[in-house]
PDB file of C-alpha atoms in Angstrom:
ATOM      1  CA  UNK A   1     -89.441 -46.540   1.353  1.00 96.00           C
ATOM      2  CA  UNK A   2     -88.452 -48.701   4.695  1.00 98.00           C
ATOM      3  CA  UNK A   3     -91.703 -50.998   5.666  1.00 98.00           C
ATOM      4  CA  UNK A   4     -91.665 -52.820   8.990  1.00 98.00           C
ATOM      5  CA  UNK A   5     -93.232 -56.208   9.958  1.00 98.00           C
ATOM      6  CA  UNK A   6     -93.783 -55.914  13.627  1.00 97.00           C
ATOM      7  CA  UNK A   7     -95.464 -59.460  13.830  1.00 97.00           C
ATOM      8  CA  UNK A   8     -91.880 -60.757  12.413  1.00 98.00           C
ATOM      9  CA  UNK A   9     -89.849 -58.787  14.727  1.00 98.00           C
ATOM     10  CA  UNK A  10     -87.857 -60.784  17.440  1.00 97.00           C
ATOM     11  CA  UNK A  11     -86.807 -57.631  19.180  1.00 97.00           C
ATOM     12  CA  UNK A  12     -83.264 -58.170  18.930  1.00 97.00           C
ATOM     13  CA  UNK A  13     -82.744 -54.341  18.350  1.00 97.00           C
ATOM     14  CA  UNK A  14     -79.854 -55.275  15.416  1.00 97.00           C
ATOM     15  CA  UNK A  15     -82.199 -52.185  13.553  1.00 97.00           C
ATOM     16  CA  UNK A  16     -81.114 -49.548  16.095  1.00 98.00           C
ATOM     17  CA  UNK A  17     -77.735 -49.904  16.653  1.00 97.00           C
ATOM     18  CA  UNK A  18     -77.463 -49.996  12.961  1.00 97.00           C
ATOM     19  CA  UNK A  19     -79.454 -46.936  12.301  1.00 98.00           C
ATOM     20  CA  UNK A  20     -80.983 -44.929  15.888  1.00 98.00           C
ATOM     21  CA  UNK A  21     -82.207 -42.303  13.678  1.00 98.00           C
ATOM     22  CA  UNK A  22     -84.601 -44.836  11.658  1.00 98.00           C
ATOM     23  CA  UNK A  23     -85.535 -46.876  14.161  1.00 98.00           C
ATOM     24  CA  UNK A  24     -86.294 -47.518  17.799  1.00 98.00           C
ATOM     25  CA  UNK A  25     -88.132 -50.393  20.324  1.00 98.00           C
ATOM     26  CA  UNK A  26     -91.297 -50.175  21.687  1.00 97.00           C
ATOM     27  CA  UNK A  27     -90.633 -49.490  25.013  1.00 96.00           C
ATOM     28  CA  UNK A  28     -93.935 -52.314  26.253  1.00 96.00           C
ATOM     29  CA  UNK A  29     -92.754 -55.088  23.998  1.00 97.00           C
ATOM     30  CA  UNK A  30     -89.271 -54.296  22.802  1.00 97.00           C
ATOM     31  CA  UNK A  31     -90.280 -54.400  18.540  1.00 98.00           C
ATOM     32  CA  UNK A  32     -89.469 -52.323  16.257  1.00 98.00           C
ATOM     33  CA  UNK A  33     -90.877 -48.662  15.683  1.00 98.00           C
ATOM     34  CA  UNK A  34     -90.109 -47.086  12.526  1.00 98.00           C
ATOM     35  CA  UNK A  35     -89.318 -43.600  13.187  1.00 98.00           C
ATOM     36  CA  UNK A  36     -88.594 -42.387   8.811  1.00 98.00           C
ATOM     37  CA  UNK A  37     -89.706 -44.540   6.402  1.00 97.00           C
ATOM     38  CA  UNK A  38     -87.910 -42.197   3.529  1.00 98.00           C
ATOM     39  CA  UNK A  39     -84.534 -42.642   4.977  1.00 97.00           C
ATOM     40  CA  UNK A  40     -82.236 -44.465   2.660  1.00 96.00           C
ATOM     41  CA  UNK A  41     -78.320 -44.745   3.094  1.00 96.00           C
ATOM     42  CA  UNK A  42     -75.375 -47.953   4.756  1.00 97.00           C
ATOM     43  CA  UNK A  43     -77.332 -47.363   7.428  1.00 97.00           C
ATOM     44  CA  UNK A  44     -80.363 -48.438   6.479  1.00 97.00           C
ATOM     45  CA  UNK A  45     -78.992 -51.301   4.301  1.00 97.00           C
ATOM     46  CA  UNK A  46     -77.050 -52.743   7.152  1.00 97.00           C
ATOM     47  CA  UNK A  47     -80.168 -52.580   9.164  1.00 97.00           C
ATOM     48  CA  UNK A  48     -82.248 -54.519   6.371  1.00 97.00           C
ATOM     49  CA  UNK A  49     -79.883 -57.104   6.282  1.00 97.00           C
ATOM     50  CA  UNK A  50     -78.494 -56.918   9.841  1.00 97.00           C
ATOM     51  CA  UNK A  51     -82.704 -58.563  10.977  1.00 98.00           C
ATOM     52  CA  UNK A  52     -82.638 -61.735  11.910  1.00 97.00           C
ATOM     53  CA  UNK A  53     -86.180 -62.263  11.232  1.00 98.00           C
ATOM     54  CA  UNK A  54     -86.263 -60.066   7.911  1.00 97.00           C
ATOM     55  CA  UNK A  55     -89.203 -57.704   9.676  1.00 98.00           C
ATOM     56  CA  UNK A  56     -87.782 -55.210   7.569  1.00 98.00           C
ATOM     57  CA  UNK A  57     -87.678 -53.809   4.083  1.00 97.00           C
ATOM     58  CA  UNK A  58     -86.460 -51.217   1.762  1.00 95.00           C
ATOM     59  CA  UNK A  59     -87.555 -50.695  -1.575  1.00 87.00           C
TER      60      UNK A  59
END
């Protein structure tokens, strides 16, 4: 399961050009929306470690 931290989130969008189909930007403030918390895959790895801020998680 993906959790986001959208207190920690810089908006740097690193998240969606890893994986658009996970994740997107509030379109007010720019952080992160979660969009499938089951999703799993590079994608989503690249995205976890691809925050600068580490707003994001994957167990």
């Amino acid at each position: 399961m993906i959790t986001v931290d959208r207190e920690r989130c810089a908006s740097s969008g690193q998240c969606v050009l890893s994986a658009p189909e996970v994740f997107t930007q509030d379109e007010e403030d720019g952080r992160v929306v979660l969009l499938d918390e089951t999703a799993s895959g590079p994608e989503v790895r690249r995205a976890v470690t691809g925050c600068p801020t580490q707003a994001i998680r994957s167990d």
